[in-house]
mmCIF file of C-alpha atoms and ligand atoms in Angstrom:
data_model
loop_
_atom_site.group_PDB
_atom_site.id
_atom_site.type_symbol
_atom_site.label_atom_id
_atom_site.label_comp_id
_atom_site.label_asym_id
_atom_site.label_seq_id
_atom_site.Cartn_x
_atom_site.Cartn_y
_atom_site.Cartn_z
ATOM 1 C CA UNK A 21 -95.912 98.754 -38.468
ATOM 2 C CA UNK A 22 -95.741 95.922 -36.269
ATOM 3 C CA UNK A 23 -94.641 92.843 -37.728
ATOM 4 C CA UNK A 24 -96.921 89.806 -37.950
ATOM 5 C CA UNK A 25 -95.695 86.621 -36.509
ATOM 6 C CA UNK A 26 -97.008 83.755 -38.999
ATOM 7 C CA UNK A 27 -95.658 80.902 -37.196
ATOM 8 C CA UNK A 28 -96.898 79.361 -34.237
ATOM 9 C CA UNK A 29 -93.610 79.381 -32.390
ATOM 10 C CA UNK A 30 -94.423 79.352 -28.415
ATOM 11 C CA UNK A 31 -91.062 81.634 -27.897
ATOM 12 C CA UNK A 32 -92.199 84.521 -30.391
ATOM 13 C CA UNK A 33 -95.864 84.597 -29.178
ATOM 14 C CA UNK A 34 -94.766 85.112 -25.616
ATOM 15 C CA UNK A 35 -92.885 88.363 -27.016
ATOM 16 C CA UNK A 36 -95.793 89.241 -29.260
ATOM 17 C CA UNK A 37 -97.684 88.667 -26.436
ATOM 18 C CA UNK A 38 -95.921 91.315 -23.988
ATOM 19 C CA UNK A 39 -95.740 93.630 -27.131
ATOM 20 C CA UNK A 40 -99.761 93.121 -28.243
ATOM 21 C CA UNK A 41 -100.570 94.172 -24.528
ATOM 22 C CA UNK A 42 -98.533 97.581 -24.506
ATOM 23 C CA UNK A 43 -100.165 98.617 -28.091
ATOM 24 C CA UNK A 44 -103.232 97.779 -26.504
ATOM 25 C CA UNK A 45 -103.052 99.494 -23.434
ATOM 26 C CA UNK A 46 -101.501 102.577 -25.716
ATOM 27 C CA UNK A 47 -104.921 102.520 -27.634
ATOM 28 C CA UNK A 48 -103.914 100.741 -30.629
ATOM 29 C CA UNK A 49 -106.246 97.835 -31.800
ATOM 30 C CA UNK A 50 -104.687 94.181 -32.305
ATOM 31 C CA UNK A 51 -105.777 90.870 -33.475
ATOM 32 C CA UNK A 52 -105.667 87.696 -30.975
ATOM 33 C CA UNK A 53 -106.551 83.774 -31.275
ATOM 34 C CA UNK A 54 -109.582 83.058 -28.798
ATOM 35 C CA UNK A 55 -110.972 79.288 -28.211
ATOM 36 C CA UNK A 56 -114.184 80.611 -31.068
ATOM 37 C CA UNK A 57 -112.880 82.595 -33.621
ATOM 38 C CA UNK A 58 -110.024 85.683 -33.772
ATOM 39 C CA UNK A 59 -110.942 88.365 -31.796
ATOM 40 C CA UNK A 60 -109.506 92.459 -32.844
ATOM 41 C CA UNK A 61 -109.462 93.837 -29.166
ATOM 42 C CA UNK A 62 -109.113 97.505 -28.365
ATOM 43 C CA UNK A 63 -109.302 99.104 -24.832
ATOM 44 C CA UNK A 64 -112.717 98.895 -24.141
ATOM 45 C CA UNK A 65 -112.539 101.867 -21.695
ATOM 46 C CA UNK A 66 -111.157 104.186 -24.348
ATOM 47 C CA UNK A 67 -113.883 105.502 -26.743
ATOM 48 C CA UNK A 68 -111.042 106.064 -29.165
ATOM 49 C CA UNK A 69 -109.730 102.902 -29.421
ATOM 50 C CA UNK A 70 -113.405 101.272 -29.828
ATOM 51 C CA UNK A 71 -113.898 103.885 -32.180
ATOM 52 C CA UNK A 72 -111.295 102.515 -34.162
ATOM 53 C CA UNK A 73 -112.357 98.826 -33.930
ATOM 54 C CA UNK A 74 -115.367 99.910 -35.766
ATOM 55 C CA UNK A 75 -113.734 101.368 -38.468
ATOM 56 C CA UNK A 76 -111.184 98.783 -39.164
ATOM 57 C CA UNK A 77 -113.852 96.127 -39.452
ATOM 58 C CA UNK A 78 -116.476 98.835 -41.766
ATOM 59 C CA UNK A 79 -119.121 97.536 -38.717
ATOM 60 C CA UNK A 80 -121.913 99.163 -38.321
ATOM 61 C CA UNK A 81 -122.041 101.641 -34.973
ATOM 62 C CA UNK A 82 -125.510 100.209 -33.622
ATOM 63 C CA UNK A 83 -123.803 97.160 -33.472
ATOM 64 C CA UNK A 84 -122.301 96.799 -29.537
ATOM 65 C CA UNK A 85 -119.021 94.785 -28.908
ATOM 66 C CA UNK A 86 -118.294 92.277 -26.280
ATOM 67 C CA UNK A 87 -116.401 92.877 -23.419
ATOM 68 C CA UNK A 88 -113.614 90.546 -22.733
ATOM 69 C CA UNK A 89 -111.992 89.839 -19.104
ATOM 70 C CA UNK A 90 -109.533 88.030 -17.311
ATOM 71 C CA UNK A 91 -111.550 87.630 -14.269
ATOM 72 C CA UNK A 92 -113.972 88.010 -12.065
ATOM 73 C CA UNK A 93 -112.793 91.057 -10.393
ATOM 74 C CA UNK A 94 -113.255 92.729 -14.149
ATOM 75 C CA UNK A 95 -116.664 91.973 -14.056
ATOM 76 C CA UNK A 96 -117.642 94.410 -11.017
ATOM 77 C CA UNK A 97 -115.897 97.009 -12.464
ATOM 78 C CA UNK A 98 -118.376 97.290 -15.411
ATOM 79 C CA UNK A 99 -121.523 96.412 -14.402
ATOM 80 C CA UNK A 100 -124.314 97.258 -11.429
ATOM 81 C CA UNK A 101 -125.548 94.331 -10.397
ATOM 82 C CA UNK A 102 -124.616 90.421 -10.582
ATOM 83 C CA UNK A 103 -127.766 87.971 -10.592
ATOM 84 C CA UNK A 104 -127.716 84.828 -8.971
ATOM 85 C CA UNK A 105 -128.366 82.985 -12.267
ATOM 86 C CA UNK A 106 -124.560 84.672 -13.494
ATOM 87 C CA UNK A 107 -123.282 83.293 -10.368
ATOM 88 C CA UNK A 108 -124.390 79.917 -11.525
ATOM 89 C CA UNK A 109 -123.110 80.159 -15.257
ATOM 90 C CA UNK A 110 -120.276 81.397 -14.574
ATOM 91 C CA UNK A 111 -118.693 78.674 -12.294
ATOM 92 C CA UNK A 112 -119.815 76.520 -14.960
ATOM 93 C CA UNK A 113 -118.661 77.490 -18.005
ATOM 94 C CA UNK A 114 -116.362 80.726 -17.660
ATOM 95 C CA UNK A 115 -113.455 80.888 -18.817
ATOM 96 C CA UNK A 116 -115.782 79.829 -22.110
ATOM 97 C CA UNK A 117 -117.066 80.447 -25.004
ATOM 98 C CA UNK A 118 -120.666 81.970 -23.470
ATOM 99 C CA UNK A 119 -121.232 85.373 -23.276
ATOM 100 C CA UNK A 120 -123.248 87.132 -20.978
ATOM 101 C CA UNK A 121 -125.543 90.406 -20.940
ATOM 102 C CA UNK A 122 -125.335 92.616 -17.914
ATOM 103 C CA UNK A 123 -126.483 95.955 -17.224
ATOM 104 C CA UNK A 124 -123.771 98.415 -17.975
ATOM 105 C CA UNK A 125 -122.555 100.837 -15.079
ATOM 106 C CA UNK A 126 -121.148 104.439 -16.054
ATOM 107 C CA UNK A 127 -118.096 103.490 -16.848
ATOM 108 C CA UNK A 128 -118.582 101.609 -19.792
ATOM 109 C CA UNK A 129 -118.380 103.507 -22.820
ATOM 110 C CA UNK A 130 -121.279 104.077 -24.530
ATOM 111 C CA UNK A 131 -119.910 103.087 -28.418
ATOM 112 C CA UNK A 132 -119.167 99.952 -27.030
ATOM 113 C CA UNK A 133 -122.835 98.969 -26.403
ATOM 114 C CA UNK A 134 -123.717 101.310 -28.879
ATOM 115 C CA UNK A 135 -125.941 102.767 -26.491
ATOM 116 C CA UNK A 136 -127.853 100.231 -25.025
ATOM 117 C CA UNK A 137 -127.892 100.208 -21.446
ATOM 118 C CA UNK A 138 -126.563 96.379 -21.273
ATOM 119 C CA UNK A 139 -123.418 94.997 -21.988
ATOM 120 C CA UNK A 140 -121.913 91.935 -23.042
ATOM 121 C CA UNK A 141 -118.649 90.180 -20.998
ATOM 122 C CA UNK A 142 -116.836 87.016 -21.427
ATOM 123 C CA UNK A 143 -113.876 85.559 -19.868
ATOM 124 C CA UNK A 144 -112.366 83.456 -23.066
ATOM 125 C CA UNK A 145 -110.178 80.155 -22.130
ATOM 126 C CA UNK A 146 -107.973 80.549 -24.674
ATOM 127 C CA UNK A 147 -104.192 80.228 -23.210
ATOM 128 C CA UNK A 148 -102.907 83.303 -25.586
ATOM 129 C CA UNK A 149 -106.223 85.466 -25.035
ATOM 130 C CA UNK A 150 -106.196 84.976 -21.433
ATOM 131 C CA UNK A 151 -102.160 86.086 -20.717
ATOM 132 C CA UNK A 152 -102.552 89.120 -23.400
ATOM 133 C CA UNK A 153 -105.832 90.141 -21.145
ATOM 134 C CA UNK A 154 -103.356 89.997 -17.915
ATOM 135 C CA UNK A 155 -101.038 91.414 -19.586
ATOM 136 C CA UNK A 156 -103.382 94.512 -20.627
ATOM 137 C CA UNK A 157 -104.823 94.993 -17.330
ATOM 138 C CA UNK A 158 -107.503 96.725 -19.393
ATOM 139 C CA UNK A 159 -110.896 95.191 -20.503
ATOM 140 C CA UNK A 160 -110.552 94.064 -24.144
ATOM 141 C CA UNK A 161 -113.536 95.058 -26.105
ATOM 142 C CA UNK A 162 -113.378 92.434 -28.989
ATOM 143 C CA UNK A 163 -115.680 91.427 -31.985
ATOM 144 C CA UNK A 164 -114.569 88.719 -34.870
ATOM 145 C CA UNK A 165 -111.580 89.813 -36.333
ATOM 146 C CA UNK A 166 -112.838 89.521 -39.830
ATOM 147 C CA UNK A 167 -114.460 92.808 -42.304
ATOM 148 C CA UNK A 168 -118.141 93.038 -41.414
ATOM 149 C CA UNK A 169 -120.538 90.728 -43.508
ATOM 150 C CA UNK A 170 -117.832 88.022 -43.701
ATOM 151 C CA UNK A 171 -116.582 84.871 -42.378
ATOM 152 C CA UNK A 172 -115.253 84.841 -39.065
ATOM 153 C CA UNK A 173 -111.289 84.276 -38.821
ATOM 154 C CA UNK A 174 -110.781 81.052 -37.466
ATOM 155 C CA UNK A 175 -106.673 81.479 -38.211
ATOM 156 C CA UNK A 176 -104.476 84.166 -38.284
ATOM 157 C CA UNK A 177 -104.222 83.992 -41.993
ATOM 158 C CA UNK A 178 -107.697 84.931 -42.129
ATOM 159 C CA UNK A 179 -107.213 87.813 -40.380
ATOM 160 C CA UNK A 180 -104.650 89.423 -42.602
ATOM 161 C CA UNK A 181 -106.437 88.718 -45.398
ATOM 162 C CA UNK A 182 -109.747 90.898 -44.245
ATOM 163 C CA UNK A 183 -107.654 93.336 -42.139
ATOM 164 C CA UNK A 184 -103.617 93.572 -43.462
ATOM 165 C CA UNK A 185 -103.155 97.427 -43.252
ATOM 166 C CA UNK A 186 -106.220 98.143 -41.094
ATOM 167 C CA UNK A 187 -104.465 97.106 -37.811
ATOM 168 C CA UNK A 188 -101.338 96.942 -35.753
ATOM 169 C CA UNK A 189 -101.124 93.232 -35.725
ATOM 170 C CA UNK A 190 -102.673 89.774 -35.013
ATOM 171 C CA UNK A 191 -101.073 87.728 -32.538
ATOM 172 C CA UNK A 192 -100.497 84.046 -34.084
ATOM 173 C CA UNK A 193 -102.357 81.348 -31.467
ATOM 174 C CA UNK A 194 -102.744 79.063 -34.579
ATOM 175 C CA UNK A 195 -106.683 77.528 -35.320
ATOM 176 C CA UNK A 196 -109.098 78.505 -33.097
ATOM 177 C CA UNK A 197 -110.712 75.193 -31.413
ATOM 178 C CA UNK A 198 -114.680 75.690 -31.247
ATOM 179 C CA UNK A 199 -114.868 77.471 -34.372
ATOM 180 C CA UNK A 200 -118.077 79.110 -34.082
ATOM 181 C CA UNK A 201 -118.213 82.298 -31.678
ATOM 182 C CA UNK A 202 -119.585 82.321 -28.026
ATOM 183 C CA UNK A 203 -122.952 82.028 -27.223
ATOM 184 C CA UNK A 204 -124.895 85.141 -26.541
ATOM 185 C CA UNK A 205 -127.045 84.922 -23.311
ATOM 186 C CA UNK A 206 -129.125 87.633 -22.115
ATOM 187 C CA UNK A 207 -129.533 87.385 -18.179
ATOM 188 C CA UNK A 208 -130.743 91.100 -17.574
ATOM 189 C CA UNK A 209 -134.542 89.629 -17.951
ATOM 190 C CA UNK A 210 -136.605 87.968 -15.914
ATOM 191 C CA UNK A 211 -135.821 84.579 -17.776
ATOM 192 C CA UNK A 212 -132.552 83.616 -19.884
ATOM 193 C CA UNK A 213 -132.642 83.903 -23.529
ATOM 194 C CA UNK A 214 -130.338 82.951 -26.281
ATOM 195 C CA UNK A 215 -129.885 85.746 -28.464
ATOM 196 C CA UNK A 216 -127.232 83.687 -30.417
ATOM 197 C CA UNK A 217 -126.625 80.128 -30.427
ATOM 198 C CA UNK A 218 -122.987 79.751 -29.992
ATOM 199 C CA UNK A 219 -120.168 77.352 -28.417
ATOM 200 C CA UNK A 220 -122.210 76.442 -25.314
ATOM 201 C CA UNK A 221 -125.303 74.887 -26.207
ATOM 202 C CA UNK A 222 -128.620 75.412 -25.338
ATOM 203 C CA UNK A 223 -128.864 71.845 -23.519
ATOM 204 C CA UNK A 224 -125.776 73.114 -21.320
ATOM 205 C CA UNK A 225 -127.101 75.911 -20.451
ATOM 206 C CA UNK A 226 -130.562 74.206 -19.384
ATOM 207 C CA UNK A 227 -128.996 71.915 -17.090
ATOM 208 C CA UNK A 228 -127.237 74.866 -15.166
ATOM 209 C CA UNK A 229 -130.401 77.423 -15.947
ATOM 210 C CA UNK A 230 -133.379 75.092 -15.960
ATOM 211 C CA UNK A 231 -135.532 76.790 -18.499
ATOM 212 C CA UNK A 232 -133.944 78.647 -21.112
ATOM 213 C CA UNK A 233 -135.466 80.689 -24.170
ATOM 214 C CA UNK A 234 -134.934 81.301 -27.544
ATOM 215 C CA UNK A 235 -134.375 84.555 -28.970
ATOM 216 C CA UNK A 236 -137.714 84.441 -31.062
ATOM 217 C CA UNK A 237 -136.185 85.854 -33.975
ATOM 218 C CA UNK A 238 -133.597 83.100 -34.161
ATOM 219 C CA UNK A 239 -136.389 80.894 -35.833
ATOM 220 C CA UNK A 240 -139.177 83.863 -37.375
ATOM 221 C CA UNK A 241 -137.368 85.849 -40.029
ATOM 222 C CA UNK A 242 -140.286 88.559 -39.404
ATOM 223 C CA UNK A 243 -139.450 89.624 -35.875
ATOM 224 C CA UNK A 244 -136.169 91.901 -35.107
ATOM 225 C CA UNK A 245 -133.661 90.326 -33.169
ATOM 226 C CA UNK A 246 -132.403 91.170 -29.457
ATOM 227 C CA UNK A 247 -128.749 91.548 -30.079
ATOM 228 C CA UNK A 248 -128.413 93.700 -32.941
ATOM 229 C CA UNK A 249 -126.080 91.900 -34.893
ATOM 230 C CA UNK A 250 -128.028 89.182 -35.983
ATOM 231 C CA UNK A 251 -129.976 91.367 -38.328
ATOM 232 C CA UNK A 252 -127.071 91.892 -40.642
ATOM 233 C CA UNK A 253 -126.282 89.605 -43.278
ATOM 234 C CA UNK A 254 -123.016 87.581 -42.323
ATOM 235 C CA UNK A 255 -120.696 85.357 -42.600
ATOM 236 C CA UNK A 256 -121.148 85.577 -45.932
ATOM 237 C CA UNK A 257 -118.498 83.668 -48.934
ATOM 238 C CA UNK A 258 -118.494 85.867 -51.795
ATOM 239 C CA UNK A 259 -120.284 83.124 -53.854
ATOM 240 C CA UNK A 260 -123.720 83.183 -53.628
ATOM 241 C CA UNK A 261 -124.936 79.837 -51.033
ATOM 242 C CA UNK A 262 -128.313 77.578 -50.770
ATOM 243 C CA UNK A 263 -128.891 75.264 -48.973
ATOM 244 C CA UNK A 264 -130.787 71.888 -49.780
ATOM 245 C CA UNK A 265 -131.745 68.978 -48.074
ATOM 246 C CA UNK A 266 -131.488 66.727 -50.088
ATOM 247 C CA UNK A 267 -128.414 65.514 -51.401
ATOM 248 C CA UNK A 268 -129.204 64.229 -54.866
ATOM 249 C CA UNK A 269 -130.912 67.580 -55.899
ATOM 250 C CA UNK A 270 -127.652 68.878 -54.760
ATOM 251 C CA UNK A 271 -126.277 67.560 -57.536
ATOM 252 C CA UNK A 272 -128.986 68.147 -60.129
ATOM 253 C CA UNK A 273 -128.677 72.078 -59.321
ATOM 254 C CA UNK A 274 -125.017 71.543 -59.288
ATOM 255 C CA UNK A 275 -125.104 70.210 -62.538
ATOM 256 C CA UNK A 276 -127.376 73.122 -63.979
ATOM 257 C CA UNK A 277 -125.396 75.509 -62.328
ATOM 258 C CA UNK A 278 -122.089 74.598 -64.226
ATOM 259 C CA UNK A 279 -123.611 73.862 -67.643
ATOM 260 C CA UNK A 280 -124.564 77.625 -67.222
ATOM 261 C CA UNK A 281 -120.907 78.299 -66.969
ATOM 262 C CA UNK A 282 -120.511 78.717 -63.033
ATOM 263 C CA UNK A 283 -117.884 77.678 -61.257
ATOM 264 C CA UNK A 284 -120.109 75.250 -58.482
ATOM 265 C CA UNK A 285 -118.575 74.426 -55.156
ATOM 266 C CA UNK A 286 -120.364 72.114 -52.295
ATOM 267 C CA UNK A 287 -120.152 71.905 -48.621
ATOM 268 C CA UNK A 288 -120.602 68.662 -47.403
ATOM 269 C CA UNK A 289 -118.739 65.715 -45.264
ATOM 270 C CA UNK A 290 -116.035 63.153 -45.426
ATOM 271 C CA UNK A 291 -118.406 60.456 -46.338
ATOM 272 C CA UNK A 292 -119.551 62.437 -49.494
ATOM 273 C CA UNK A 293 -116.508 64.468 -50.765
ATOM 274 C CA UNK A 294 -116.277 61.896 -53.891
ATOM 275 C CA UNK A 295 -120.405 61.523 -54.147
ATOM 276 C CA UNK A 296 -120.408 64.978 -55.432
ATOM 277 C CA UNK A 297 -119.368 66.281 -59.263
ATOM 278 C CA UNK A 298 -118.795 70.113 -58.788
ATOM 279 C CA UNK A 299 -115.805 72.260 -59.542
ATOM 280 C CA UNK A 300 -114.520 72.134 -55.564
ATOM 281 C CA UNK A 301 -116.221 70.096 -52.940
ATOM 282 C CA UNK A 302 -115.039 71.132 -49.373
ATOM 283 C CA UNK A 303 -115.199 68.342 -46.472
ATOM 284 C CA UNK A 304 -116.615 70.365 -43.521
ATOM 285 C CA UNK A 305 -116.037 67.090 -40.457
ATOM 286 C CA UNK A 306 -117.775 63.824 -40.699
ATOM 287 C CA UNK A 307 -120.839 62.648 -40.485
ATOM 288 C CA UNK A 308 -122.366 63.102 -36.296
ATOM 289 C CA UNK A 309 -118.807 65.234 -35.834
ATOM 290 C CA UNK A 310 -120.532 68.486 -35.126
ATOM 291 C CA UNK A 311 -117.313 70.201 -33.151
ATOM 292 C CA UNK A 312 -115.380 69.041 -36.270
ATOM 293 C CA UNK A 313 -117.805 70.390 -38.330
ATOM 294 C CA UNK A 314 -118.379 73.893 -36.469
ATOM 295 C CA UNK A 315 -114.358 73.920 -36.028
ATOM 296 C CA UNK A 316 -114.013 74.033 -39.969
ATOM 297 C CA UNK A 317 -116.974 75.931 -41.155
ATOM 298 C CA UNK A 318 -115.751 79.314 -41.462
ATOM 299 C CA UNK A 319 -112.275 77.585 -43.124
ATOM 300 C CA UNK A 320 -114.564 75.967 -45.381
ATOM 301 C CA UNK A 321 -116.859 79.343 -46.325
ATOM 302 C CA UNK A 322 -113.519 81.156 -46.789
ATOM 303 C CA UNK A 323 -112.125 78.401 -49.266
ATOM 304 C CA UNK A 324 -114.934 79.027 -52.163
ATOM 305 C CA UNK A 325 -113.868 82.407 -52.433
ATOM 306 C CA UNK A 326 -110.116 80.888 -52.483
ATOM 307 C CA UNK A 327 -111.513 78.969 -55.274
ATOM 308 C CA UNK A 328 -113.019 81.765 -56.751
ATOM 309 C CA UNK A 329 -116.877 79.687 -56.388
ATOM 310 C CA UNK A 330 -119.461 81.608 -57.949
ATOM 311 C CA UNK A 331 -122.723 79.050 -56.884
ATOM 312 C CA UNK A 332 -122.027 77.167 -53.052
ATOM 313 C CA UNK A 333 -125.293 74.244 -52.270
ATOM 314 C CA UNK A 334 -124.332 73.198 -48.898
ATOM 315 C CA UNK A 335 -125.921 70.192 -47.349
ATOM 316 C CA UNK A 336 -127.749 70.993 -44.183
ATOM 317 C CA UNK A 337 -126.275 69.780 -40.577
ATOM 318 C CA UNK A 338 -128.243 68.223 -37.260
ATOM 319 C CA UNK A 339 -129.255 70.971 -35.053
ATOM 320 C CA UNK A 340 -128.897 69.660 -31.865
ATOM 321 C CA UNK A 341 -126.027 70.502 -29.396
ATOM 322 C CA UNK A 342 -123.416 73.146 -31.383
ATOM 323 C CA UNK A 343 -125.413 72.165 -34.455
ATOM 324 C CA UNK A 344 -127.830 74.744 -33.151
ATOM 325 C CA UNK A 345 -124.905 77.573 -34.037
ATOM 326 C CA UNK A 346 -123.474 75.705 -37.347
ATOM 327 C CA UNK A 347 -127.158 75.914 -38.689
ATOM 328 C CA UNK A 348 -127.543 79.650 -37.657
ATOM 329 C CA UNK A 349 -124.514 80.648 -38.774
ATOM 330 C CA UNK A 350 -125.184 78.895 -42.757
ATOM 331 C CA UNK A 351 -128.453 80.033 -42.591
ATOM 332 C CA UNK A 352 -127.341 83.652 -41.893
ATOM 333 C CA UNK A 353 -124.393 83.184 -44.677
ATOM 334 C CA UNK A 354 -127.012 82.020 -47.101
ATOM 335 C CA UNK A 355 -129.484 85.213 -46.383
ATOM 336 C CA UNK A 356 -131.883 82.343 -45.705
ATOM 337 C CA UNK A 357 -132.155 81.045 -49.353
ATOM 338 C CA UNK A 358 -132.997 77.219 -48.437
ATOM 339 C CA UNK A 359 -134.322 74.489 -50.473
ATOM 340 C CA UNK A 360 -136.259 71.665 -47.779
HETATM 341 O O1 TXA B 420 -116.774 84.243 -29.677
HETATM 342 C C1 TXA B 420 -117.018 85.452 -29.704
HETATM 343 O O2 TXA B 420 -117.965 85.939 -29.077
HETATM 344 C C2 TXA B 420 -116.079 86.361 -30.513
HETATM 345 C C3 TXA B 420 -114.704 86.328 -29.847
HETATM 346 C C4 TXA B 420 -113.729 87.293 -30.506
HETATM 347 O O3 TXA B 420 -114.835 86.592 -28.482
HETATM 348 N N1 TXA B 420 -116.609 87.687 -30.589
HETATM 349 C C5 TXA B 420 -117.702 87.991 -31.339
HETATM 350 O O4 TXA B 420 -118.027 89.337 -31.352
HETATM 351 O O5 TXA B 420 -118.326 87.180 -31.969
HETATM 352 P P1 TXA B 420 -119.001 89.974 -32.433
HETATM 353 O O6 TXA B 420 -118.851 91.432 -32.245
HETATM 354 O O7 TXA B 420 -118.675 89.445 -33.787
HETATM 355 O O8 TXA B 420 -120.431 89.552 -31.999
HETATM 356 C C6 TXA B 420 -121.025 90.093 -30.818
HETATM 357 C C7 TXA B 420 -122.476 89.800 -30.793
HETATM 358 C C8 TXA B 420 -123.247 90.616 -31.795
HETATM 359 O O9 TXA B 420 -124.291 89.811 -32.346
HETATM 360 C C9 TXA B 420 -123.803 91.756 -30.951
HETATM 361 O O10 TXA B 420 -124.968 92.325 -31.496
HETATM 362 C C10 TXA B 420 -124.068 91.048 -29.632
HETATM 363 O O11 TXA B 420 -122.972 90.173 -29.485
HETATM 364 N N2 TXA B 420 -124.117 91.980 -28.491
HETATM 365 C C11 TXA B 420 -123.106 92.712 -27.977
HETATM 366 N N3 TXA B 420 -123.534 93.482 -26.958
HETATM 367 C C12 TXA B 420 -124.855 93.224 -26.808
HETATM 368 C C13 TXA B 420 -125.866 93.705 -25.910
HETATM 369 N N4 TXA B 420 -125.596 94.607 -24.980
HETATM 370 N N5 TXA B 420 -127.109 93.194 -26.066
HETATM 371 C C14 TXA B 420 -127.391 92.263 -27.003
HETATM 372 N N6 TXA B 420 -126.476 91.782 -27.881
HETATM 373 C C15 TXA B 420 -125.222 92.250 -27.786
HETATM 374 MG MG1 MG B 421 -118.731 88.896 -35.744
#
């Protein structure tokens, strides 16, 4: 088995690096840091090696993957047409965390976009992401390198626990920065629409876009969502979570909760961390820190199963800018259980 590099020395990533690409390009599936989260890339032009992504992660096959590229001239070689609007976002914000949804040419396998006739492509900025996707000269299809249903990795750590004997490897890049995945934009309509709130936010995208929609499902629990993922339950902590408003009640049920005999943990900020009386109270940023915030979520959900949590309240965050995917992405974890 390949050997996993824990330490974030620049020498022995250059050599994992040259070694991740070859078991990549020889089909094998392997683990590597992106600016969002961890991504577990395969050859996306090998149904195999797809085939395999899916398994190691227990995802569900209706669920399509995302294309990852090094450049533009990747792009042409996987989809029929480029709009004018993708001209646009992409001088703006690629290499970056937004994805976008073309249609798919032939080529494309069709468990990647398992089966839909669109397909999703981003060009990440990460410095370790980008050289293993020259190195590969292949397309890298890549979701979250965690086990479906829970949080994304946001460190390499993270990865091994979900996947150690599942995969070849994980490359070590250290913490991700943004901490929340890319943004998923569909541009194959007449109008752009957010089908999930991600790194780029919505008000970027408006100034490059002008109007941009909302991926009516995103808000309506009712309606089924555009990009099949978001119907799953996700990024889920083994304990179960609610969120609450208000931050005294947070207490009160916290209170409850461990005079039942739970062990209670609470998400909340710096300002708070000594406010609260629970059995482990996890400082996700500060207070109007959003990228700190979004950059230690998934950290944060992973650390109350560390702490073996049984009941999480998390406090809820300002959904403006990235807020937009912190919000989504506890309000998915908490299978919408929210107290106003
Ligand atoms: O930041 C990210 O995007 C990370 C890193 C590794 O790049 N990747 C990631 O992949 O989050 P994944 O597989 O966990 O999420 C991909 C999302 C899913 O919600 C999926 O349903 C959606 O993209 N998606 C993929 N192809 C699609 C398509 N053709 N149409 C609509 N949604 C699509
Ligand atoms: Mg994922």
């Amino acid at each position: 088995r390949w050997n996993v590099n824990k330490s974030a020395n620049l020498q022995n990533i250059e050599m994992n690096l040259q070694e991740a690409a070859n078991l990549i390009k020889d089909g094998h599936v392997v683990a590597f840091p992106t600016e969002t989260v961890y991504g577990l890339g395969g050859n996306a032009l090998d149904p195999q090696a797809v085939t395999d992504i899916f398994k190691a992660k227990g995802r569900p096959n209706d669920n399509p993957l995302i294309v990852h590229i090094a450049n533009r001239d990747g792009l042409n070689e996987l989809v029929t047409e480029i709009p004018p609007i993708a001209e646009k976002l992409m001088d703006a914000y690629w290499p970056g965390p937004l994805t976008l949804i073309f249609h798919a040419n032939n080529k494309v396998p069709t468990n990647v976009t398992a089966g839909l006739s669109t397909v999703a492509i981003r060009m990440p900025s990460h410095p370790v992401a980008r050289e293993l996707l020259e190195k590969s000269r292949v397309p890298v299809a890549a979701p979250s390198a965690n086990l479906s249903g829970r949080p994304s990795p946001t460190t390499a750590d993270h990865v091994w626990t979900d996947l150690e004997g599942r995969i070849a490897g994980v490359v070590d890049g250290g913490a991700t920065g943004v901490g929340v995945e890319s943004t998923v934009l569909d541009i194959s309509g007449e109008v752009p629409m957010i089908l999930r709130p991600g790194g780029i936010t919505r008000e970027e995208l408006t100034e490059v876009c002008g109007h941009v929609e909302l991926d009516g499902a995103l808000m309506d629990d009712g309606q089924a969502p555009k990009s099949p993922g978001m119907k799953y339950t996700h990024y889920a902590p083994k304990g179960s979570l609610t969120l609450v408003r208000d931050w005294e009640l947070i207490q009160e049920l916290a209170t409850k909760a461990r005079a039942e005999g739970k062990r209670v943990g609470v998400l909340t900020t710096e300002e708070r961390v000594n406010h609260y009386d629970a059995d482990f109270v996890y400082a996700c940023g500060s207070d109007g820190d959003l990228k700190t915030t979004a950059a230690l979520l998934y950290n944060g959900l992973r650390a109350f199963d560390d702490q073996e949590i049984d009941v999480i309240f998390s406090e809820v965050f300002d959904e403006r800018g990235v807020g937009a995917a912190i919000m989504n992405r506890l309000e998915k974890a908490a299978g919408g259980r929210m107290i106003k």
